[in-house]
PDB file of C-alpha atoms in Angstrom:
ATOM      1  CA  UNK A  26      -7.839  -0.298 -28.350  1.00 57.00           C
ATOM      2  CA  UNK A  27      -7.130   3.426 -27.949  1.00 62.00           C
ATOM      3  CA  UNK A  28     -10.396   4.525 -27.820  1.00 71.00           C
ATOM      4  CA  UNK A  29     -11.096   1.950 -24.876  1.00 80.00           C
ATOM      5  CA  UNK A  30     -10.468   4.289 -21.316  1.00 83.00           C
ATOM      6  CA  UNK A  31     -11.712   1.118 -19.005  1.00 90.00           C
ATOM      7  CA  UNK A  32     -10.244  -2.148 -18.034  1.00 93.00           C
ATOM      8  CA  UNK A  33     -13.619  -4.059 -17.677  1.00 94.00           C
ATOM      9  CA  UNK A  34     -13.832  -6.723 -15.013  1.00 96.00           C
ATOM     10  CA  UNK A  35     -16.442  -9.407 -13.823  1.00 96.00           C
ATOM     11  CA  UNK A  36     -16.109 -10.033 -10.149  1.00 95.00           C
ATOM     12  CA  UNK A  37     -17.623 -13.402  -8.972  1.00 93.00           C
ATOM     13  CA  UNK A  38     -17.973 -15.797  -6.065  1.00 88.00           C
ATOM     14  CA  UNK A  39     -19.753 -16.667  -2.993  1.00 84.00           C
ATOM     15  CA  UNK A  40     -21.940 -13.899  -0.710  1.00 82.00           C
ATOM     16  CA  UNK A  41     -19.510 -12.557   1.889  1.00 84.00           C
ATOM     17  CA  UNK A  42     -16.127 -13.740   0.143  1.00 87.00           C
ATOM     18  CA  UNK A  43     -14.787 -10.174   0.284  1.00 89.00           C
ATOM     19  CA  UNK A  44     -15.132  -9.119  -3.292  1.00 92.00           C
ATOM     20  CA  UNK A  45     -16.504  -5.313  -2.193  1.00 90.00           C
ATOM     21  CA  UNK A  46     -13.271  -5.333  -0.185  1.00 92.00           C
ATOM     22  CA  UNK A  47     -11.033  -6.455  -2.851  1.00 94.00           C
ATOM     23  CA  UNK A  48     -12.309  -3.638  -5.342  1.00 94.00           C
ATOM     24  CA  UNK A  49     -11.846  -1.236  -2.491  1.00 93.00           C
ATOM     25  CA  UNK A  50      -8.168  -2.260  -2.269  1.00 91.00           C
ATOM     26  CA  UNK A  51      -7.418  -2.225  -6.069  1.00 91.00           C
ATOM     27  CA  UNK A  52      -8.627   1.290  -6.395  1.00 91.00           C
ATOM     28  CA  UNK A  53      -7.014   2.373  -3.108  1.00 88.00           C
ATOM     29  CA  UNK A  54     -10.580   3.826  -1.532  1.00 89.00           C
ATOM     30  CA  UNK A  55     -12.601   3.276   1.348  1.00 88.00           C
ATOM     31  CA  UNK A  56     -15.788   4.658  -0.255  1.00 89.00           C
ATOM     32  CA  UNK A  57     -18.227   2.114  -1.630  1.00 89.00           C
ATOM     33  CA  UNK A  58     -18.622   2.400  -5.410  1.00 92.00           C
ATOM     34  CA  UNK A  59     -20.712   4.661  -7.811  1.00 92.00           C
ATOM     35  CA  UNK A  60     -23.459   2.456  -9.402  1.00 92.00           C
ATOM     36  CA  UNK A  61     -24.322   2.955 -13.177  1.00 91.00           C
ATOM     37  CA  UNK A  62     -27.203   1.350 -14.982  1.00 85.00           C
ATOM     38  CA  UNK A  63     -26.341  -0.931 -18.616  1.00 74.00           C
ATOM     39  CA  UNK A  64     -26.735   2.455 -20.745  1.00 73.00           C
ATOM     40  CA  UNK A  65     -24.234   4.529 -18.102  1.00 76.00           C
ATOM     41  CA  UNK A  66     -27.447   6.396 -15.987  1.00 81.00           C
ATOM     42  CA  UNK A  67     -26.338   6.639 -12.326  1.00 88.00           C
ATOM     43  CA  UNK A  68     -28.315   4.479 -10.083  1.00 86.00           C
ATOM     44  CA  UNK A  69     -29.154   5.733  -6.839  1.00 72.00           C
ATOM     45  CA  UNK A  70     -27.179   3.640  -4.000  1.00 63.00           C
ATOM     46  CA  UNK A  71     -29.834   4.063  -1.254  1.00 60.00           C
ATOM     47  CA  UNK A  72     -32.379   2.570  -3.509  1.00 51.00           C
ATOM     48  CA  UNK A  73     -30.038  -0.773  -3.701  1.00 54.00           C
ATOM     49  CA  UNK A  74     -28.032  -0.942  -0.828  1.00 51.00           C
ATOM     50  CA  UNK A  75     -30.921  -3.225   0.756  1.00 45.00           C
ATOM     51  CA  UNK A  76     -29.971  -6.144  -1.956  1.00 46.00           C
ATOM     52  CA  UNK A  77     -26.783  -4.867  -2.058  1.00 47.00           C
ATOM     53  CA  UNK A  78     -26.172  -6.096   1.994  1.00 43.00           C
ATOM     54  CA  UNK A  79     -27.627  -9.212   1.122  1.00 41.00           C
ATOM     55  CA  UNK A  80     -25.537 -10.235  -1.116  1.00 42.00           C
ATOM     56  CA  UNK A  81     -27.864  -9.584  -4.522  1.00 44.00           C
ATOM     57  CA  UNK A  82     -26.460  -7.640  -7.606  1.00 56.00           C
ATOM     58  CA  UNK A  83     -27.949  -7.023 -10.545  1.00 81.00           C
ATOM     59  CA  UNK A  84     -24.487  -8.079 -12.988  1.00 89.00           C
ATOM     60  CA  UNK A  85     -25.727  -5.713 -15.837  1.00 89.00           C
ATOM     61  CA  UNK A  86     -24.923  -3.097 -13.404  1.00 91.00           C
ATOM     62  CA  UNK A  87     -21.542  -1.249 -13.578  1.00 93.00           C
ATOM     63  CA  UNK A  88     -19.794  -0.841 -10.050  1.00 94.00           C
ATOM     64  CA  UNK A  89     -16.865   2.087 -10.688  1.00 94.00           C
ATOM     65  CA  UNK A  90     -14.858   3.972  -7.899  1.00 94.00           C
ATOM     66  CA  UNK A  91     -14.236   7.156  -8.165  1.00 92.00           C
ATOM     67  CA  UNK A  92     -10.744   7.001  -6.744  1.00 90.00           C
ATOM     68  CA  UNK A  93      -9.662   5.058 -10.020  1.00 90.00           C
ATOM     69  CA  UNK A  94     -12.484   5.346 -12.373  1.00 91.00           C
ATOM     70  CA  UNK A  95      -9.737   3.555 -14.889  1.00 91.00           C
ATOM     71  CA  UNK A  96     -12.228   0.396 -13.494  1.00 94.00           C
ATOM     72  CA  UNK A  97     -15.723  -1.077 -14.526  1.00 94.00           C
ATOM     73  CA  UNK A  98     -16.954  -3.624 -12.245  1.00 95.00           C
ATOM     74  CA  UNK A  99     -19.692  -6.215 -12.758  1.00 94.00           C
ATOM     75  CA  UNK A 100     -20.628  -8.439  -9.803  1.00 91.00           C
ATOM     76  CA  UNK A 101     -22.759 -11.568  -9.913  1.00 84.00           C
ATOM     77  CA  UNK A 102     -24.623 -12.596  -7.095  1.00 67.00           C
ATOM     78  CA  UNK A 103     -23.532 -15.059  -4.620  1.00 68.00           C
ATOM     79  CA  UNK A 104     -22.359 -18.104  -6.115  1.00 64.00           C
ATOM     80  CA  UNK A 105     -22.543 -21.064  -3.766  1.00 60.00           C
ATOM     81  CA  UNK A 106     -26.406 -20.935  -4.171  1.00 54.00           C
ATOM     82  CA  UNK A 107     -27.005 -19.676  -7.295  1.00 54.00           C
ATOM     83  CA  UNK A 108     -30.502 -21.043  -9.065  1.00 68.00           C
ATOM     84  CA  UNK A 109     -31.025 -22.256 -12.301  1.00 71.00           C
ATOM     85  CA  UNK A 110     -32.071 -18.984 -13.616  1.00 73.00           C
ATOM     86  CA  UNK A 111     -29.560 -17.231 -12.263  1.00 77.00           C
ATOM     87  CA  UNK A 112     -26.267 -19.284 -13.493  1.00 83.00           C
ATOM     88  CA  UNK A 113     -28.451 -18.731 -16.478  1.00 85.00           C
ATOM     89  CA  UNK A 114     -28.028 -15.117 -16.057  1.00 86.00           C
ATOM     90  CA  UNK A 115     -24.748 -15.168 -15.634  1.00 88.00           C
ATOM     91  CA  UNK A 116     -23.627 -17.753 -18.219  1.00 89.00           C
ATOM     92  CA  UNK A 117     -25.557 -15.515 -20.728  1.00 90.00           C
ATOM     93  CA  UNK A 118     -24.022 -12.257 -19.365  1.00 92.00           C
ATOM     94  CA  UNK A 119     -20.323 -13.864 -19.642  1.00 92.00           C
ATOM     95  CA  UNK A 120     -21.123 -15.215 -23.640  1.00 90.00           C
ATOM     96  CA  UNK A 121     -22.522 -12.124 -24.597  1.00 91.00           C
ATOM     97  CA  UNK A 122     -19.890  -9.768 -22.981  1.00 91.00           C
ATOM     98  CA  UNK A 123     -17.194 -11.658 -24.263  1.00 88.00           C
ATOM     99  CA  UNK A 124     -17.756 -11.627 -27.417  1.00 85.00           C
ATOM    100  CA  UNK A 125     -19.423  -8.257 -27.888  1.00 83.00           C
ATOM    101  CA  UNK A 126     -18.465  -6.787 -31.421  1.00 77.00           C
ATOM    102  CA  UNK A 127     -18.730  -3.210 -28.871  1.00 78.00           C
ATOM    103  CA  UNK A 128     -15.490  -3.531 -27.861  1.00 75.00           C
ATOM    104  CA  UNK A 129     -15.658  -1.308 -24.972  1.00 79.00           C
ATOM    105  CA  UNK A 130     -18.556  -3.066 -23.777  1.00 84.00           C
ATOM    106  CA  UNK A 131     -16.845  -6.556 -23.795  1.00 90.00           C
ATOM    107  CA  UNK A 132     -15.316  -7.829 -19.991  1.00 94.00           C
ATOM    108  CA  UNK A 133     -11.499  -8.177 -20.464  1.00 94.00           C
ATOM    109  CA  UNK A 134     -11.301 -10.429 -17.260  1.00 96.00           C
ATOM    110  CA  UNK A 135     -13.352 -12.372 -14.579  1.00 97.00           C
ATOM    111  CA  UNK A 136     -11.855 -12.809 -11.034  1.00 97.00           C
ATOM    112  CA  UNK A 137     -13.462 -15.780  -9.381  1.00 96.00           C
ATOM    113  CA  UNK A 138     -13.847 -15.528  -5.236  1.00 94.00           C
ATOM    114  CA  UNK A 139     -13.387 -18.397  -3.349  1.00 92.00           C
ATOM    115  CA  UNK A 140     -13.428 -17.802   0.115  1.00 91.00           C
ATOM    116  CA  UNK A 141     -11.386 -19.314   2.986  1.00 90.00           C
ATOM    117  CA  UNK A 142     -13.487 -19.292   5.793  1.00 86.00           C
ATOM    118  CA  UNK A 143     -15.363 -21.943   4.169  1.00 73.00           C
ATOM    119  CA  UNK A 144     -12.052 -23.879   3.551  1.00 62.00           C
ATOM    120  CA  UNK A 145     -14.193 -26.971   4.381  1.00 66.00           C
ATOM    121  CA  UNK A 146     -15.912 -26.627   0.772  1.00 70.00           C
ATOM    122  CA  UNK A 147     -13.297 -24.831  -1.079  1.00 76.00           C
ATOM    123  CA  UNK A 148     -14.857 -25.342  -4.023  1.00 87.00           C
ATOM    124  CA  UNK A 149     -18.604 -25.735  -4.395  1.00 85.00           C
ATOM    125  CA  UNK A 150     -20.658 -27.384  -6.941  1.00 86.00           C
ATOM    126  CA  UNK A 151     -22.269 -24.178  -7.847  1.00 85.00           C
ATOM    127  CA  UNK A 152     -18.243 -23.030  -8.834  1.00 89.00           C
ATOM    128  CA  UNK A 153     -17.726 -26.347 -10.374  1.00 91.00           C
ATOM    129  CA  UNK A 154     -20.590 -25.770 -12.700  1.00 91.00           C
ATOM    130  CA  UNK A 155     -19.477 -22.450 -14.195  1.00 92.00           C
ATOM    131  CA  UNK A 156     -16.091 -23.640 -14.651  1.00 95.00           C
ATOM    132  CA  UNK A 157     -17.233 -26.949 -16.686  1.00 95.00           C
ATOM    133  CA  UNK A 158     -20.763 -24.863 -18.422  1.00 93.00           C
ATOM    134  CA  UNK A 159     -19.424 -21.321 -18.995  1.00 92.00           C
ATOM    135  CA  UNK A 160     -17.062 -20.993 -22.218  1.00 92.00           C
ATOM    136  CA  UNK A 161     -14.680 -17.525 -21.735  1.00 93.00           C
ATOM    137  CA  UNK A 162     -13.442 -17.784 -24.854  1.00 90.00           C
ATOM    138  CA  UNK A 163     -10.759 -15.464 -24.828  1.00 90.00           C
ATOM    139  CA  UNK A 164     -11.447 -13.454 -21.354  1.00 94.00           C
ATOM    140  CA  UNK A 165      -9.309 -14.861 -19.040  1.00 96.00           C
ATOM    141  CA  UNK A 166     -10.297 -16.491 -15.716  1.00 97.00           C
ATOM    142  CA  UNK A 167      -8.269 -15.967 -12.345  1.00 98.00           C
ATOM    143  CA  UNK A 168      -9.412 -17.655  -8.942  1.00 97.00           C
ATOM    144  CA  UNK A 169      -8.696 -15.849  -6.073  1.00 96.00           C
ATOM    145  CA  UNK A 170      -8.394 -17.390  -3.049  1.00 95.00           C
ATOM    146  CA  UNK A 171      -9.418 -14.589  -0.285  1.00 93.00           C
ATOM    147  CA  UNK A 172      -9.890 -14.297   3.717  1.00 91.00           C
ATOM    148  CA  UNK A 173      -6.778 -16.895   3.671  1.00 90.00           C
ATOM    149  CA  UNK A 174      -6.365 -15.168   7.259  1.00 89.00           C
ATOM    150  CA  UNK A 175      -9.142 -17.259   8.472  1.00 88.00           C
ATOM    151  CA  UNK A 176      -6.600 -20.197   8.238  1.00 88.00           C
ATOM    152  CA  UNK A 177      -4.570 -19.049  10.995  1.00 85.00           C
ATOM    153  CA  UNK A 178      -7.780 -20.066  13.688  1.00 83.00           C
ATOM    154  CA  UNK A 179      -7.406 -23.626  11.554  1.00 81.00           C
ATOM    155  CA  UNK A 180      -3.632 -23.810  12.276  1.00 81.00           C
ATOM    156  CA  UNK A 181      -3.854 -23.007  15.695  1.00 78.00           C
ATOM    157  CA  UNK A 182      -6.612 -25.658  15.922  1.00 78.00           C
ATOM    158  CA  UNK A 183      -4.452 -28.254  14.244  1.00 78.00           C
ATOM    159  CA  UNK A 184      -1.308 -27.412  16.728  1.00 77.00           C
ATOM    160  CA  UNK A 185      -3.467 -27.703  19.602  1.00 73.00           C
ATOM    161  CA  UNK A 186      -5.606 -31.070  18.384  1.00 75.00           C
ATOM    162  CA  UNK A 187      -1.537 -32.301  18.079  1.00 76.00           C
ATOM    163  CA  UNK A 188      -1.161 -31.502  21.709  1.00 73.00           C
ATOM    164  CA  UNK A 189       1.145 -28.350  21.845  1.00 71.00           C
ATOM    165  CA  UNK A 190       0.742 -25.953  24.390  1.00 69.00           C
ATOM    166  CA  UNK A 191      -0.045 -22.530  23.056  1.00 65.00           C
ATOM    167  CA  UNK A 192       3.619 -21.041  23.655  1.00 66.00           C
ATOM    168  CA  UNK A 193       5.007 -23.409  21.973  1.00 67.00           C
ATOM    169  CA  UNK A 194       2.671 -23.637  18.864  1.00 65.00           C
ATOM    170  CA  UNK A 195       2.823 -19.982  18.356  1.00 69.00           C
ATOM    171  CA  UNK A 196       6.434 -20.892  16.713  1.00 69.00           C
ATOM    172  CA  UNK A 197       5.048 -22.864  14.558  1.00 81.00           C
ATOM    173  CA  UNK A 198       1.831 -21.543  13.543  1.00 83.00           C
ATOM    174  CA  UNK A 199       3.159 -19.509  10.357  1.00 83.00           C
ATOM    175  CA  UNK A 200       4.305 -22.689   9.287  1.00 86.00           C
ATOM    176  CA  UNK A 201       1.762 -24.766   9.689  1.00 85.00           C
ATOM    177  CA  UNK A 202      -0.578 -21.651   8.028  1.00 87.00           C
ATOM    178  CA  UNK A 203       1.509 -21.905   5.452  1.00 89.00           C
ATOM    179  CA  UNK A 204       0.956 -25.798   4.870  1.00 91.00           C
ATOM    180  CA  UNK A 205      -2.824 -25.521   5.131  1.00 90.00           C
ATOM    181  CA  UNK A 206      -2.901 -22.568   2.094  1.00 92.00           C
ATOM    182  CA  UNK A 207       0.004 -24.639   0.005  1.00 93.00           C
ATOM    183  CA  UNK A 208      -2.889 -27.662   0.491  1.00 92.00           C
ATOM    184  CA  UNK A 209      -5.713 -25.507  -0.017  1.00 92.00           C
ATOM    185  CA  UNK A 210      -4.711 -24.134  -3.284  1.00 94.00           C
ATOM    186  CA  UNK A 211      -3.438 -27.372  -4.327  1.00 95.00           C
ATOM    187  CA  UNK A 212      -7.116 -29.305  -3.951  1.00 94.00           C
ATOM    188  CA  UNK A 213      -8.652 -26.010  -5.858  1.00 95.00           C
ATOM    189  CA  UNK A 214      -6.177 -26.427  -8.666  1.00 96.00           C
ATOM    190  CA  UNK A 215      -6.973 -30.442  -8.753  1.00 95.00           C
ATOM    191  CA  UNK A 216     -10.569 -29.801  -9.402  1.00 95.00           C
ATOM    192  CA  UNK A 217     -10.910 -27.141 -11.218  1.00 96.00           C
ATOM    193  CA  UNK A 218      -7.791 -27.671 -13.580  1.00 95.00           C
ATOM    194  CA  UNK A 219      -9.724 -30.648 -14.652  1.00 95.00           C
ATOM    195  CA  UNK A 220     -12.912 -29.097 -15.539  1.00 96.00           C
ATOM    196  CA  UNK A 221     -13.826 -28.045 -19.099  1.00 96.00           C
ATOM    197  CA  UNK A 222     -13.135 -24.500 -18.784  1.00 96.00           C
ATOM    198  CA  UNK A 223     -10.536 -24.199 -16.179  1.00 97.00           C
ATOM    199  CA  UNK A 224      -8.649 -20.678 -14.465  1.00 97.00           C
ATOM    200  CA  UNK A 225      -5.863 -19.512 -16.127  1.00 96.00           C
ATOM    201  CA  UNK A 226      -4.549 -17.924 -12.797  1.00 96.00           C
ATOM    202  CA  UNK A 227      -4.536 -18.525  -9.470  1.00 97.00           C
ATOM    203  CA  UNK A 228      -4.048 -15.951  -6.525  1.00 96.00           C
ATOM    204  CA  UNK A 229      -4.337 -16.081  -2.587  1.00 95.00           C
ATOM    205  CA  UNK A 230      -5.209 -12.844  -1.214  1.00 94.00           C
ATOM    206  CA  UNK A 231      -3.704 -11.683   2.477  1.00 89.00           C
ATOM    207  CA  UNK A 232      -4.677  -8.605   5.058  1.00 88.00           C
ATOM    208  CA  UNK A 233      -7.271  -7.483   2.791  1.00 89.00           C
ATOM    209  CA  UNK A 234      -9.171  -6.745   5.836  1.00 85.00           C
ATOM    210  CA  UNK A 235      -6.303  -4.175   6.341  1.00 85.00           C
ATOM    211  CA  UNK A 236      -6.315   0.149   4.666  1.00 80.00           C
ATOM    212  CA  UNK A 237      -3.117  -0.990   3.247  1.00 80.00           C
ATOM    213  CA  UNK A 238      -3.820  -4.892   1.857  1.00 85.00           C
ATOM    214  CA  UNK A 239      -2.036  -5.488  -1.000  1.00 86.00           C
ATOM    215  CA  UNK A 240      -3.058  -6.425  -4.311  1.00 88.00           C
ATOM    216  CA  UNK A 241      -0.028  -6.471  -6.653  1.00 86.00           C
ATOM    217  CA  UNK A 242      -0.113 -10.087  -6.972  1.00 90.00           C
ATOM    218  CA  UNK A 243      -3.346 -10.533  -8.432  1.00 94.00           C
ATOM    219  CA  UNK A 244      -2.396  -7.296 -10.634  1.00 90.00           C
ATOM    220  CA  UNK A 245       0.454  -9.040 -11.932  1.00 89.00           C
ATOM    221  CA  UNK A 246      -1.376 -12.106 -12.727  1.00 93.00           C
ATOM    222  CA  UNK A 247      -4.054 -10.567 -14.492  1.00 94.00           C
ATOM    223  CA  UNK A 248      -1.814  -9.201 -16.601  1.00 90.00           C
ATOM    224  CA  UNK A 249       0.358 -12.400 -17.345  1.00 90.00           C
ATOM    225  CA  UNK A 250      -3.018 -13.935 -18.274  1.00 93.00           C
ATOM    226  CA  UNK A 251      -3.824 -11.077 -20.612  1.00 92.00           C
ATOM    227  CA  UNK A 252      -3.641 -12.729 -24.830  1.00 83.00           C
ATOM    228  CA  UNK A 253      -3.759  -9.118 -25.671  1.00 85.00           C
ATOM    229  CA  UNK A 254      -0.549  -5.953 -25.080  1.00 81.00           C
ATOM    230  CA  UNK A 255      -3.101  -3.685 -25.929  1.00 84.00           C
ATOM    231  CA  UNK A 256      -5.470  -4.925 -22.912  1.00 88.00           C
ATOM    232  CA  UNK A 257      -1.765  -5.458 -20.783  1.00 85.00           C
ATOM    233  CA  UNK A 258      -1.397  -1.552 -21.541  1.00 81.00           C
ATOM    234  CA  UNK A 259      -4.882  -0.452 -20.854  1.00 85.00           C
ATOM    235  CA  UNK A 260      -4.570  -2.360 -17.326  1.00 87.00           C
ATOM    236  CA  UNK A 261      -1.363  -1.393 -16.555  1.00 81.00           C
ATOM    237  CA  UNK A 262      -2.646   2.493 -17.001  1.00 76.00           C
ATOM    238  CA  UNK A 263      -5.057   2.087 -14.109  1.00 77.00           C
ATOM    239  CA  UNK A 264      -2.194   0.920 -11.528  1.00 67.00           C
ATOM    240  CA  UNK A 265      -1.800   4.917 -10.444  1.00 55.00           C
ATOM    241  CA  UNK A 266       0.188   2.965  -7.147  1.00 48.00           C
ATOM    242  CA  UNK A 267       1.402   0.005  -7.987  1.00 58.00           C
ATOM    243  CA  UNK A 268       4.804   1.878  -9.886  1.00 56.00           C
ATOM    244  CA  UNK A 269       6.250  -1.947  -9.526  1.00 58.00           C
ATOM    245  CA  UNK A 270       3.747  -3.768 -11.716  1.00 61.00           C
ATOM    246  CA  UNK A 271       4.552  -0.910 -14.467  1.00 60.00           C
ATOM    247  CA  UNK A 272       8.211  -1.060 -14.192  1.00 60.00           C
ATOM    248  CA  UNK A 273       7.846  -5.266 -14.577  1.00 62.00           C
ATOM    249  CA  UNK A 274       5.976  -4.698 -18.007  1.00 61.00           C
ATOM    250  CA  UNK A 275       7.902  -1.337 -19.152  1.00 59.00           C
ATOM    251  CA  UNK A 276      10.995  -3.676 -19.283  1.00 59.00           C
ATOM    252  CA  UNK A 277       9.611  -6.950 -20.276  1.00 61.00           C
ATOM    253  CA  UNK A 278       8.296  -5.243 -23.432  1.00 57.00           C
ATOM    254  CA  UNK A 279      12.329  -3.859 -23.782  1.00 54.00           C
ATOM    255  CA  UNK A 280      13.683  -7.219 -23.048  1.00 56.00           C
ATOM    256  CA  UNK A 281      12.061  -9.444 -25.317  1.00 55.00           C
ATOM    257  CA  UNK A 282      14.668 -11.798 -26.721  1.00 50.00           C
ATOM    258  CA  UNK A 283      17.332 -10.538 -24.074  1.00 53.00           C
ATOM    259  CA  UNK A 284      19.083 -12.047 -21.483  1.00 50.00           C
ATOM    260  CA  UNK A 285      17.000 -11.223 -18.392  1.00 50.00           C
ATOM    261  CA  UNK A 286      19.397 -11.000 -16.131  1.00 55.00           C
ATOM    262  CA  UNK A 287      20.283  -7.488 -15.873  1.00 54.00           C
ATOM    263  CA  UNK A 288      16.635  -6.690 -16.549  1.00 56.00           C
ATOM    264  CA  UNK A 289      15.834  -9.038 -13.116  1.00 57.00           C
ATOM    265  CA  UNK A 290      18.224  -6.676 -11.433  1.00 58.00           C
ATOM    266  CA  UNK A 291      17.116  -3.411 -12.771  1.00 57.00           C
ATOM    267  CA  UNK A 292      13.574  -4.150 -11.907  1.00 59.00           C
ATOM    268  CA  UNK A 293      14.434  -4.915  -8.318  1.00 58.00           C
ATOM    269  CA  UNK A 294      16.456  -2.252  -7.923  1.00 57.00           C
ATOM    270  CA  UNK A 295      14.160   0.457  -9.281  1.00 60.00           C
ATOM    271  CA  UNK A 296      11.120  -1.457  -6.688  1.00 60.00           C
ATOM    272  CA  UNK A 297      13.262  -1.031  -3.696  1.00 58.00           C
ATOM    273  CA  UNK A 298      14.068   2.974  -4.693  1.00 56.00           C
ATOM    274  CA  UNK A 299      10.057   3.272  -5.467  1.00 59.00           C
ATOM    275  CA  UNK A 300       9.033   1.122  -2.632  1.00 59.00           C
ATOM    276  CA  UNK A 301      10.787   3.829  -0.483  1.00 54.00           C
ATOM    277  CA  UNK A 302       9.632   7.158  -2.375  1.00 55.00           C
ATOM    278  CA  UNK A 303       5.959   5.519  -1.863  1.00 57.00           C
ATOM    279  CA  UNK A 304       6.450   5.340   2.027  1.00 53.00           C
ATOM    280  CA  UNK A 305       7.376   8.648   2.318  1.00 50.00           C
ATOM    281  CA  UNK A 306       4.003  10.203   0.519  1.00 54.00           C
ATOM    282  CA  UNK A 307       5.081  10.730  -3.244  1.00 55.00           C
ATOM    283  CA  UNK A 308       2.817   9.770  -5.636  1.00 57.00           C
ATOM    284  CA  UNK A 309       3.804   8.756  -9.336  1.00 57.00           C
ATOM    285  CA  UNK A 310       1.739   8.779 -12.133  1.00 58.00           C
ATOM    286  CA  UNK A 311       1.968   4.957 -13.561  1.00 56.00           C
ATOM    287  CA  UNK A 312       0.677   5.870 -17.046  1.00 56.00           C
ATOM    288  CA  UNK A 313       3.444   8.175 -17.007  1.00 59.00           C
ATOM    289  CA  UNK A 314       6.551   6.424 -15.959  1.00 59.00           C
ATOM    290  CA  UNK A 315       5.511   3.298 -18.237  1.00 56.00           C
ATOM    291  CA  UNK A 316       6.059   5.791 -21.395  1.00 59.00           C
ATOM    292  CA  UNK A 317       9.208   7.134 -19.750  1.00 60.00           C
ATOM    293  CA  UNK A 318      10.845   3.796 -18.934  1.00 59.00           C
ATOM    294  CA  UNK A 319       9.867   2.619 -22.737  1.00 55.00           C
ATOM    295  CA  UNK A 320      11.293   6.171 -24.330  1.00 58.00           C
ATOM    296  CA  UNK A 321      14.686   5.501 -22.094  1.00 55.00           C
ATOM    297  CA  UNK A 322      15.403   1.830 -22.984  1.00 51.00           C
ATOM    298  CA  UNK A 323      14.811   2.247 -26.288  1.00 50.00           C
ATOM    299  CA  UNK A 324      17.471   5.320 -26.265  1.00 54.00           C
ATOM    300  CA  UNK A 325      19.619   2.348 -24.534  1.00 48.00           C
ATOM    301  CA  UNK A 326      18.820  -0.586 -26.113  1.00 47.00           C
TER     302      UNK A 326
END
């Protein structure tokens, strides 16, 4: 595991359910990615960004960001029509990948896109399929629910079908926002917690659409969902920003067996001071402060 650099990850879903955006957000850029061929040749972006727009990737193909090149990306085509030969595709690219004896080469997790906007269908057959067909074996997979802003038009719709006037349902349409994403995420758990194959993790994704969306909660999930600390380390190495997620795991490893409350405390304490030092500008390396935190509660412990 110390010779692997790369946390490996297979982004799928539907065309358009934000998963560019996502990536862009997780590696804290605005720039699209770097494209790299199966054997690591660069691929010229102009010559793909036509199937690209539309929605077509070629999965073989690695996606990486040069603002956190501690990522590999794969990204399946759309998913809500996938053919026959192409769930083939992918189904064969998830089996072989996850069990590759090349270690580096194998995908270390696969975060499923469903989007909101089509909160009418949250989950389509095409989705169903994979997660009753495709066997992860070990790779863990996390659905993430994303453009849940697009549920604010359906609350507002709901208040005003229930006859509010629009002062008076702007109190209440956090609320009722809420209720919709509390039911949404509910009816994708209910099917696909009974398929054959189902997540291990769920997520709903906020502002995304936003420089600053925030993507510490599908972080943190992906590495709860993790079977491996050596894949937990490698992942939480890549968080250059997020100084919370590496605090979390610094002192879980520490507290193993402990009572966790003082560690609760010490973690929220040591968020707020960071969440501050990050406003003003600092920047901390992760990698760094993990071995720190580990070297200093061992000294305590």
């Amino acid at each position: 595991m110390k010779n692997i650099k790369q946390f490996r990850i297979l982004v799928m879903g539907r065309a358009n359910a934000g998963k560019t955006t996502i990536l862009q957000r997780v590696c804290k850029s605005a720039d699209q990615p770097e494209i790299f061929d199966g054997e690591g040749n660069k691929v010229d972006s102009k010559a793909v960004q036509g199937t690209l727009t539309r929605g077509y990737h070629e999965i073989e193909r690695e996606l990486v960001f040069q603002s956190n090149p501690g990522f590999v990306f794969h990204d399946s085509c759309g998913f809500d029509t996938a053919a026959a030969k192409e769930f083939g595709e992918v189904k064969e690219f998830v089996t072989e990948r996850a069990t590759s004896t090349s270690i580096k080469q194998r995908i270390h997790a696969i975060w499923f896109c469903i989007p909101m906007t089509d909160s009418h269908r949250a989950v389509a057959d095409a989705e169903q399929q994979f997660f009753n067909d495709c066997d992860t074996g070990y790779v863990p997979v996390i659905v993430v629910l994303t453009k849940v802003d697009a549920l604010k038009l359906d609350a507002i719709q709901a208040l005003e079908d229930e006859g509010l006037e629009m002062e008076r349902a702007q109190e209440k349409i956090k609320d009722q926002e809420r209720e919709l994403l509390e039911k949404q995420l509910a009816h994708v758990k209910d099917t696909l917690g009974n398929c054959k194959f189902p997540p291990r993790g769920y997520v709903a994704l906020k502002n995304m659409h936003k420089e600053r969306g925030d993507c510490t909660a599908l972080m943190q999930c992906t590495v709860n969902v993790l079977n491996e600390e050596g894949l937990q380390r490698l992942l939480i190495s890549t968080q250059q920003s997020s100084i919370a997620l590496c605090i979390e795991y610094a002192v879980k490893v520490w507290v193993t067996g402990c009572i966790w409350g003082w560690a609760l405390t010490f973690i929220r304490t040591l968020r707020d001071v960071l969440h501050f030092i990050n406003k003003e500008g600092c920047h901390v390396n992760a990698k760094e402060l993990e071995s720190v935190l580990l070297s200093w509660l061992q000294t305590v412990s």
